[in-house]
Coordinates of C-alpha atoms in Angstrom, one line a residue:
X1 CA -22.7 86.5 -20.2
X2 CA -26.4 86.3 -19.5
X3 CA -27.0 86.6 -15.7
X4 CA -30.7 85.8 -15.1
X5 CA -31.6 83.7 -12.1
X6 CA -34.1 80.8 -12.5
X7 CA -36.4 80.9 -9.9
X8 CA -39.3 78.4 -9.7
X9 CA -42.6 79.7 -9.4
X10 CA -44.9 78.9 -6.2
X11 CA -48.5 77.3 -7.0
X12 CA -51.3 76.1 -5.5
X13 CA -51.3 72.6 -3.8
X14 CA -53.1 71.2 -6.2
X15 CA -50.1 71.5 -8.6
X16 CA -52.1 74.2 -11.2
X17 CA -49.4 76.8 -12.6
X18 CA -49.5 80.4 -11.3
X19 CA -48.2 81.3 -14.2
X20 CA -50.2 80.3 -17.2
X21 CA -47.6 81.5 -19.8
X22 CA -45.0 78.9 -18.5
X23 CA -46.0 76.0 -21.0
X24 CA -42.0 75.6 -21.6
X25 CA -42.3 73.1 -18.3
X26 CA -44.2 70.2 -17.0
X27 CA -46.7 70.8 -14.1
X28 CA -44.7 68.9 -12.0
X29 CA -41.2 70.3 -12.6
X30 CA -43.1 73.7 -11.8
X31 CA -44.0 73.4 -8.6
X32 CA -42.0 74.1 -5.0
X33 CA -45.0 74.4 -2.3
X34 CA -46.1 72.8 1.2
X35 CA -49.2 74.4 1.5
X36 CA -50.8 77.2 -0.5
X37 CA -48.9 79.8 -1.9
X38 CA -50.9 83.2 -3.9
X39 CA -49.7 84.6 -7.5
X40 CA -48.0 87.3 -5.6
X41 CA -45.7 85.3 -3.8
X42 CA -44.2 84.8 -8.2
X43 CA -41.3 87.0 -8.5
X44 CA -42.1 89.7 -11.4
X45 CA -38.9 88.6 -12.9
X46 CA -40.1 85.0 -13.1
X47 CA -43.4 85.9 -14.4
X48 CA -41.9 88.3 -17.2
X49 CA -39.5 85.1 -18.5
X50 CA -42.6 82.8 -18.5
X51 CA -39.7 80.5 -18.7
X52 CA -36.6 79.5 -16.8
X53 CA -33.0 80.2 -17.8
X54 CA -29.7 79.1 -15.9
X55 CA -26.2 80.5 -16.0
X56 CA -24.3 77.5 -17.6
X57 CA -20.6 78.1 -16.6
X58 CA -19.2 74.2 -15.4
X59 CA -22.7 73.4 -14.3
X60 CA -26.2 75.6 -13.8
X61 CA -26.3 77.9 -11.0
X62 CA -30.2 77.6 -10.0
X63 CA -31.9 80.1 -6.9
X64 CA -35.2 78.5 -6.0
X65 CA -38.2 79.8 -3.7
X66 CA -39.6 77.0 -1.5
X67 CA -42.8 77.2 0.8
X68 CA -42.2 74.8 3.6
X69 CA -44.6 77.1 6.1
X70 CA -46.8 74.1 6.4
X71 CA -46.3 72.6 10.2
X72 CA -48.0 69.4 9.2
X73 CA -46.6 68.8 5.4
X74 CA -42.9 68.0 4.6
X75 CA -42.0 69.7 1.2
X76 CA -40.7 66.5 -0.5
X77 CA -37.6 67.5 -3.3
X78 CA -35.8 65.7 -6.0
X79 CA -32.8 66.6 -7.9
X80 CA -33.9 67.5 -11.4
X81 CA -31.9 68.4 -14.7
X82 CA -29.4 70.3 -12.4
X83 CA -32.4 71.5 -10.0
X84 CA -35.3 70.9 -7.9
X85 CA -38.6 69.5 -8.8
X86 CA -41.5 68.8 -6.2
X87 CA -41.3 65.2 -5.3
X88 CA -43.2 63.1 -2.5
X89 CA -42.5 60.9 0.1
X90 CA -43.3 58.1 -2.3
X91 CA -40.7 59.4 -4.8
X92 CA -37.1 59.5 -5.5
X93 CA -36.7 62.5 -2.8
X94 CA -33.6 63.8 -2.3
X95 CA -34.3 66.1 0.4
X96 CA -37.1 67.2 2.5
X97 CA -37.9 70.1 4.5
X98 CA -40.6 71.3 7.1
X99 CA -40.4 74.7 8.7
X100 CA -36.7 74.8 10.0
X101 CA -36.4 70.5 9.8
X102 CA -34.5 68.9 6.8
X103 CA -34.0 65.3 6.0
X104 CA -32.0 63.7 3.4
X105 CA -33.2 60.6 2.0
X106 CA -30.6 58.2 3.9
X107 CA -30.1 56.7 7.4
X108 CA -33.2 56.9 9.2
X109 CA -35.1 58.8 6.9
X110 CA -35.1 56.4 3.5
X111 CA -32.7 54.4 1.5
X112 CA -31.2 56.2 -1.4
X113 CA -27.4 57.7 0.6
X114 CA -27.8 61.2 0.0
X115 CA -25.4 62.5 2.6
X116 CA -24.8 65.8 3.4
X117 CA -21.1 68.1 4.2
X118 CA -20.8 71.1 5.4
X119 CA -18.1 73.2 4.0
X120 CA -18.3 75.9 6.4
X121 CA -17.6 78.4 3.9
X122 CA -20.0 80.9 2.3
X123 CA -18.8 82.3 -1.0
X124 CA -20.6 79.6 -3.3
X125 CA -18.4 80.4 -6.4
X126 CA -15.5 78.9 -4.3
X127 CA -16.9 75.5 -4.3
X128 CA -16.0 74.3 -7.4
X129 CA -15.8 70.1 -7.0
X130 CA -17.4 67.6 -4.9
X131 CA -14.7 66.3 -2.6
X132 CA -16.2 65.7 0.8
X133 CA -13.9 64.4 3.9
X134 CA -17.0 62.6 5.1
X135 CA -20.7 62.6 4.9
X136 CA -23.3 62.7 7.5
X137 CA -26.5 60.5 7.4
X138 CA -29.8 61.0 9.0
X139 CA -30.8 59.6 12.6
X140 CA -33.0 60.7 15.6
X141 CA -32.6 63.9 16.2
X142 CA -34.0 66.2 19.5
X143 CA -37.0 68.5 18.0
X144 CA -36.1 72.2 18.3
X145 CA -37.3 73.3 21.7
X146 CA -37.7 72.9 25.1
X147 CA -36.0 69.6 26.8
X148 CA -38.0 66.5 26.4
X149 CA -40.0 67.8 23.1
X150 CA -39.2 64.5 21.4
X151 CA -37.5 63.8 18.7
X152 CA -37.1 63.3 14.6
X153 CA -35.3 62.0 11.9
X154 CA -33.4 64.2 10.4
X155 CA -29.7 65.2 8.8
X156 CA -27.4 66.2 11.8
X157 CA -25.1 68.1 9.8
X158 CA -28.2 69.9 7.3
X159 CA -30.1 70.8 10.4
X160 CA -27.6 73.2 11.8
X161 CA -28.3 75.4 8.7
X162 CA -29.4 78.2 11.4
X163 CA -28.6 80.7 14.3
X164 CA -31.8 81.1 16.4
X165 CA -32.3 84.8 18.4
X166 CA -33.2 84.0 21.8
X167 CA -34.3 87.6 22.0
X168 CA -36.1 88.2 19.0
X169 CA -37.2 84.4 18.3
X170 CA -35.8 84.8 15.2
X171 CA -33.9 82.2 12.6
X172 CA -31.6 83.0 10.1
X173 CA -29.3 81.3 7.5
X174 CA -25.8 80.8 8.4
X175 CA -25.5 80.7 4.8
X176 CA -23.0 77.9 4.7
X177 CA -22.5 75.9 1.6
X178 CA -23.0 72.2 2.1
X179 CA -22.6 69.3 -0.4
X180 CA -25.5 67.0 -0.6
X181 CA -24.3 63.7 -2.6
X182 CA -24.9 60.2 -3.0
X183 CA -23.1 58.0 -5.6
X184 CA -23.4 59.4 -9.0
X185 CA -25.0 62.8 -7.7
X186 CA -23.9 65.9 -6.0
X187 CA -25.2 69.5 -5.5
X188 CA -23.7 72.2 -3.7
X189 CA -26.7 73.7 -1.8
X190 CA -27.0 77.4 0.1
X191 CA -29.9 78.5 2.0
X192 CA -29.5 82.5 1.3
X193 CA -33.1 83.5 3.1
X194 CA -35.5 82.1 5.3
X195 CA -39.0 84.1 6.4
X196 CA -41.3 81.8 8.7
X197 CA -41.0 78.7 6.4
X198 CA -40.3 80.5 2.9
X199 CA -37.0 79.7 1.9
X200 CA -34.3 81.1 -0.9
X201 CA -32.0 78.2 -2.2
X202 CA -29.5 78.7 -4.5
X203 CA -27.8 75.2 -5.5
X204 CA -25.3 73.7 -8.7
X205 CA -24.5 70.6 -9.8
X206 CA -21.1 69.2 -9.2
X207 CA -21.9 65.5 -10.2
X208 CA -19.2 66.0 -12.9
X209 CA -16.5 66.2 -10.2
X210 CA -17.2 63.6 -7.6
X211 CA -14.6 62.5 -5.5
X212 CA -16.7 60.5 -2.6
X213 CA -15.3 59.1 0.8
X214 CA -14.6 55.5 0.0
X215 CA -12.7 55.9 -3.7
X216 CA -9.1 55.6 -3.7
X217 CA -8.2 58.0 -1.0
X218 CA -10.5 56.3 1.4
X219 CA -8.9 53.4 1.7
X220 CA -6.7 53.4 5.2
X221 CA -3.2 51.5 3.8
X222 CA -2.9 48.0 5.7
X223 CA 0.6 48.7 6.9
X224 CA 3.0 48.0 10.3
X225 CA 2.0 51.4 11.6
X226 CA -1.6 52.2 13.1
X227 CA -4.7 52.9 11.7
X228 CA -5.9 56.6 12.3
X229 CA -9.8 57.3 12.5
X230 CA -10.6 60.9 12.4
X231 CA -14.3 60.4 14.6
X232 CA -14.1 63.9 16.0
X233 CA -17.2 65.5 14.3
X234 CA -20.0 65.5 17.0
X235 CA -22.4 65.6 13.7
X236 CA -20.6 63.5 11.5
X237 CA -20.8 59.4 12.0
X238 CA -17.7 57.5 10.7
X239 CA -18.4 53.7 8.5
X240 CA -15.8 51.6 7.9
X241 CA -15.6 48.3 6.6
X242 CA -13.1 45.9 6.3
X243 CA -12.0 44.4 2.9
X244 CA -9.0 42.3 1.4
X245 CA -7.6 43.1 4.8
X246 CA -7.8 46.7 4.5
X247 CA -9.9 49.4 6.8
X248 CA -11.8 51.5 4.2
X249 CA -14.1 54.3 5.0
X250 CA -17.3 54.0 2.8
X251 CA -21.0 55.1 3.7
X252 CA -24.1 54.5 5.8
X253 CA -25.6 53.1 2.6
X254 CA -23.3 50.1 1.9
X255 CA -21.8 47.2 3.6
X256 CA -20.6 48.7 6.5
X257 CA -19.3 46.8 9.5
X258 CA -18.3 49.4 11.9
X259 CA -19.0 53.0 12.7
X260 CA -17.9 55.5 14.8
X261 CA -18.6 59.1 16.3
X262 CA -17.3 60.6 19.1
X263 CA -16.6 57.7 21.7
X264 CA -19.9 55.9 20.1
X265 CA -19.3 52.5 18.5
X266 CA -22.2 50.5 16.2
X267 CA -22.0 47.1 14.3
X268 CA -24.5 46.4 11.3
X269 CA -26.3 44.2 13.7
X270 CA -29.5 44.6 15.7
X271 CA -30.7 47.6 16.0
X272 CA -28.0 49.7 14.0
X273 CA -28.3 47.4 10.9
X274 CA -28.8 44.2 9.1
X275 CA -25.4 42.3 8.1
X276 CA -25.6 40.9 11.7
X277 CA -21.7 41.9 12.0
X278 CA -21.4 41.3 15.7
X279 CA -18.9 42.2 18.3
X280 CA -17.1 40.7 21.4
X281 CA -14.3 41.0 23.4
X282 CA -11.1 38.7 22.5
X283 CA -10.4 36.0 25.0
X284 CA -6.1 36.5 24.6
X285 CA -4.3 39.6 23.8
X286 CA -4.3 40.5 19.9
X287 CA -0.9 38.8 19.1
X288 CA -1.8 35.4 20.7
X289 CA -5.1 35.5 18.8
X290 CA -5.0 32.9 15.9
X291 CA -8.2 32.5 15.2
X292 CA -11.6 33.7 15.7
X293 CA -14.3 32.2 18.2
X294 CA -17.7 33.6 16.9
X295 CA -19.3 32.0 20.2
X296 CA -20.4 35.1 22.8
X297 CA -20.4 37.7 20.2
X298 CA -23.6 40.3 20.4
X299 CA -25.9 42.3 18.0
X300 CA -26.4 46.2 18.6
X301 CA -29.0 47.3 21.2
X302 CA -30.7 50.6 22.1
X303 CA -28.1 51.8 25.1
X304 CA -28.3 54.9 27.5
X305 CA -26.1 57.9 26.0
X306 CA -23.2 59.1 28.2
X307 CA -23.5 61.6 30.4
X308 CA -26.2 62.6 33.4
X309 CA -29.8 60.3 33.7
X310 CA -32.0 61.4 31.0
X311 CA -29.5 62.0 27.9
X312 CA -31.3 60.0 25.9
X313 CA -30.4 56.6 23.7
X314 CA -28.0 55.5 20.7
X315 CA -28.1 52.4 18.8
X316 CA -25.0 51.0 19.7
X317 CA -23.2 47.6 20.7
X318 CA -22.7 46.9 24.6
X319 CA -19.5 45.3 24.6
X320 CA -17.6 47.7 22.1
X321 CA -19.0 50.8 23.8
X322 CA -17.2 49.8 26.8
X323 CA -13.9 50.1 25.3
X324 CA -12.7 53.0 27.2
X325 CA -12.0 53.7 30.9
X326 CA -13.9 57.8 32.0
X327 CA -11.6 59.7 34.6
X328 CA -14.2 61.9 36.3
X329 CA -11.3 64.2 37.7
X330 CA -9.6 64.8 34.4
X331 CA -12.2 63.9 32.2
X332 CA -10.0 62.0 30.2
X333 CA -10.9 59.2 28.2
X334 CA -8.2 56.7 27.8
X335 CA -8.6 53.2 25.9
X336 CA -9.0 49.3 28.0
X337 CA -6.0 47.0 26.8
X338 CA -8.9 44.9 24.9
X339 CA -8.9 43.7 21.6
X340 CA -12.3 43.1 19.7
X341 CA -13.5 41.0 17.4
X342 CA -16.4 41.4 14.9
X343 CA -17.7 38.8 12.8
X344 CA -21.0 37.3 11.0
X345 CA -19.9 34.0 11.0
X346 CA -18.2 33.8 7.7
X347 CA -15.7 36.3 8.2
X348 CA -14.1 38.0 11.3
X349 CA -11.9 41.0 12.0
X350 CA -10.1 42.0 15.3
X351 CA -8.9 45.3 16.5
X352 CA -7.6 47.3 19.3
X353 CA -7.8 50.9 20.1
X354 CA -4.4 52.6 20.8
X355 CA -4.8 55.6 21.8
X356 CA -7.7 58.5 21.6
X357 CA -7.6 62.1 21.8
X358 CA -10.6 63.8 21.3
X359 CA -12.5 61.9 18.9
X360 CA -9.2 60.8 16.9
X361 CA -8.5 57.2 17.2
X362 CA -5.1 54.9 16.6
X363 CA -6.1 51.2 15.9
X364 CA -4.4 48.1 15.0
X365 CA -6.4 45.9 12.7
X366 CA -5.9 42.2 11.3
X367 CA -8.4 39.7 9.8
X368 CA -8.6 35.9 11.4
X369 CA -9.8 32.9 10.2
X370 CA -13.4 31.8 11.7
X371 CA -12.1 28.7 14.0
X372 CA -14.7 25.6 13.9
X373 CA -18.0 25.9 15.5
X374 CA -18.2 22.6 17.7
X375 CA -21.2 24.5 20.1
X376 CA -24.6 23.3 19.5
X377 CA -26.8 24.9 17.5
X378 CA -28.3 28.0 19.5
X379 CA -31.6 26.8 20.6
X380 CA -32.4 29.8 23.0
X381 CA -35.3 32.2 22.6
X382 CA -34.6 36.0 22.5
X383 CA -37.8 38.5 23.6
X384 CA -38.3 41.6 24.0
X385 CA -40.5 42.8 27.1
X386 CA -42.4 46.4 27.6
X387 CA -42.8 46.1 31.2
X388 CA -42.7 50.0 31.4
X389 CA -46.1 50.5 32.8
X390 CA -46.2 51.6 36.6
X391 CA -49.6 50.5 37.2
X392 CA -50.0 47.1 34.9
X393 CA -47.8 44.2 35.2
X394 CA -46.9 41.6 31.9
X395 CA -47.7 38.6 32.6
X396 CA -45.7 36.0 30.6
X397 CA -46.3 31.7 30.0
X398 CA -44.6 28.8 28.6
X399 CA -45.5 26.8 25.6
X400 CA -43.6 24.4 23.7
X401 CA -40.2 25.6 25.3
X402 CA -41.3 29.6 24.1
X403 CA -41.8 32.3 26.4
X404 CA -45.3 33.7 25.5
X405 CA -47.6 36.5 26.6
X406 CA -50.7 35.7 28.7
X407 CA -52.8 37.3 31.1
X408 CA -53.1 36.9 35.3
X409 CA -55.9 34.7 34.5
X410 CA -54.1 32.6 31.9
X411 CA -51.6 29.4 32.9
X412 CA -48.7 32.6 33.9
X413 CA -45.2 31.9 34.8
X414 CA -43.7 34.9 35.7
X415 CA -45.0 38.9 35.7
X416 CA -43.1 41.8 35.5
X417 CA -43.9 45.5 36.1
X418 CA -40.8 47.8 36.0
X419 CA -37.9 46.3 37.8
X420 CA -40.1 43.8 39.8
X421 CA -41.0 40.1 39.3
X422 CA -43.1 37.7 40.5
X423 CA -43.4 33.8 39.7
X424 CA -46.5 31.9 40.0
X425 CA -46.1 30.6 43.8
X426 CA -46.1 31.3 46.9
X427 CA -47.4 34.8 48.2
X428 CA -48.3 35.7 44.2
X429 CA -50.2 32.6 43.1
X430 CA -51.5 29.2 43.5
X431 CA -48.9 27.8 40.6
X432 CA -45.5 26.4 42.3
X433 CA -43.1 28.3 40.0
X434 CA -40.0 28.9 41.8
X435 CA -36.8 30.0 40.9
X436 CA -32.9 29.8 41.6
X437 CA -30.0 31.7 40.2
X438 CA -27.2 29.4 38.5
X439 CA -23.5 29.4 38.7
X440 CA -22.8 28.4 35.4
X441 CA -23.2 30.3 32.2
X442 CA -26.5 29.8 30.2
X443 CA -24.6 28.0 27.7
X444 CA -23.2 25.4 30.4
X445 CA -26.8 24.9 32.0
X446 CA -28.1 22.1 30.4
X447 CA -30.5 20.5 33.0
X448 CA -32.6 21.6 36.0
X449 CA -32.1 21.1 39.4
X450 CA -35.2 22.3 41.3
X451 CA -34.5 20.9 45.1
X452 CA -33.3 24.8 45.5
X453 CA -36.4 27.0 44.2
X454 CA -37.0 29.7 46.1
X455 CA -40.8 31.0 46.2
X456 CA -42.9 34.6 46.2
X457 CA -43.3 36.4 49.5
X458 CA -43.6 39.9 50.8
X459 CA -40.9 42.0 50.1
X460 CA -39.9 45.3 50.4
X461 CA -40.7 48.0 47.6
X462 CA -37.4 48.9 46.1
X463 CA -36.9 52.5 47.3
X464 CA -36.3 54.5 51.0
X465 CA -37.5 52.6 54.1
X466 CA -41.1 52.5 54.5
X467 CA -42.2 52.3 50.9
X468 CA -44.0 49.4 51.8
X469 CA -44.1 46.0 50.4
X470 CA -44.9 44.0 47.2
X471 CA -45.3 39.8 46.3
X472 CA -42.5 39.2 44.6
X473 CA -39.5 36.1 44.1
X474 CA -36.7 37.4 46.6
X475 CA -33.9 35.6 43.9
X476 CA -35.4 36.8 40.9
X477 CA -35.9 40.4 42.1
X478 CA -32.0 40.6 42.6
X479 CA -31.5 40.3 39.0
X480 CA -30.1 44.3 38.8
X481 CA -27.3 46.6 40.2
X482 CA -28.6 50.1 40.7
X483 CA -26.3 53.0 40.4
X484 CA -27.7 55.6 43.4
X485 CA -25.1 58.3 41.3
X486 CA -27.0 57.9 37.9
X487 CA -29.8 56.4 38.9
X488 CA -29.6 53.8 36.4
X489 CA -30.2 50.2 36.7
X490 CA -28.3 47.2 34.9
X491 CA -28.6 43.7 34.9
X492 CA -26.3 41.9 36.2
X493 CA -26.9 39.2 33.8
X494 CA -26.9 36.5 36.1
X495 CA -28.9 33.1 34.6
X496 CA -31.5 32.1 36.5
X497 CA -33.8 28.8 36.2
X498 CA -37.2 28.8 36.3
X499 CA -39.2 25.3 37.3
X500 CA -42.6 23.9 38.5
X501 CA -40.7 21.0 40.2
X502 CA -42.6 18.6 37.9
X503 CA -43.1 19.5 33.9
X504 CA -41.7 22.4 33.2
X505 CA -38.5 24.0 33.4
X506 CA -35.7 27.1 31.6
X507 CA -33.7 29.1 32.1
X508 CA -34.0 32.9 31.9
X509 CA -31.5 35.8 31.6
X510 CA -32.0 39.5 31.1
X511 CA -29.7 41.2 28.8
X512 CA -30.6 44.7 28.9
X513 CA -33.0 47.0 30.6
X514 CA -34.0 50.3 29.9
X515 CA -36.7 52.6 31.7
X516 CA -39.2 49.2 31.6
X517 CA -37.9 47.7 28.3
X518 CA -36.2 44.3 28.7
X519 CA -34.3 42.2 26.4
X520 CA -34.2 38.9 27.7
X521 CA -33.2 35.3 26.4
X522 CA -34.6 32.0 27.6
X523 CA -34.1 28.3 26.7
X524 CA -35.9 25.1 27.8
X525 CA -34.0 22.5 30.2
X526 CA -34.4 18.9 30.5
X527 CA -35.5 17.8 34.1
X528 CA -33.0 16.1 36.2
X529 CA -33.5 12.8 36.6
X530 CA -35.2 11.4 40.3
X531 CA -32.5 9.4 42.2
X532 CA -33.5 5.6 42.4

């Protein structure tokens, strides 16, 4: 067997080949470069050959050098003819690399669905087939370095490729073999060496042996026993979909309905996806449910990561992520006795978590018919408000039944700065907009009662005694709960009615709050008629 390793020559960023005799390859095929490399960086073996020669035995093994030393520009790579070639951000790239950071074209980084699986092996010849048990897709990750350095979009599995020596500040490869795959393509990939942004990779095309999760072995049988889901990985998310009464394992690029990673749940809705599969808690026990009511289901939003304050955010479903009780003494998680509904208003699925042990779930599931929707059309407005500035207030008007942005000089109705609300009345303005808290649900409030309105006055600034006062509405500024242990602010989800007692009246509810960022919903109300 001929054993000659193929090494792609590094060239300048303008795309000119450093080996003038390499006429057997196109310019793009021979380029793997970030900024600029000199002719000295091309191995002598490659210079002498003048053309690529590969080992071919059940595929082709390639060894490739890549200069990703630039701190500004990522190197985008495509799989082509069994090896790697230079691509661009606009091309059908598979992986990108900048210094120590890797992306796959999936999740938060792209739409091609290239996931990664860590075989946790280092013997390249031992991996002969592409049969990952799960795939990891790109998400927002913390930038390597001190806490608070920010985030980047990357693959959680592939970005764990190295060891870092805090004494010598040296990065070295773990030499793990990764499977990088999407439907129809699979490569095994190993990082052999790293020196200040310059890599040596080994790869082999295993597309002929693909067996991705989500095919026959990915179907979870719908029998009388519980369904077992292993979501114990801290790196990979398990994506699930319901089909023909069965629960199937799928991937991030498929039409997934539900995803799980450890204790965190997502639905394909809101900030997590575009299918609008919303979730809610069932009104009755699992066995008593005969049809699905789709009212009250909510979409995903940004939520605080469980843990100490400042742990960050994740995209998830607020109702589903309330599925467990946590014992602070034993540090154990146990499921609440709740059934959950998942629906896009056309189909509906119900599941209940029976047990949880370190990321491994037992579920029972069923499909339900969607009940007749007799409720009126939802005319409410959902709005995001950025009131995170501690200096400038956000002023909100009301025009043609909708909340609108305005200024302090405009016809404002409400203003908000961090957690503090004003209504244009009393000590805050010359308007007559008052507020009262309703005891009814948002859906049940249909008329306006302005006889009990409260108007703005001087209130104590939130914080320790003696922090001073501010002008605000005493009713509306009671909208939140404050946890003195975690220092977290959460909405009471109370519904408030705002009116000038004459021409304008609407209801408003704070759905969520994270560090000054609000999600609210509002709807115009008809004014209550004066008694004769």
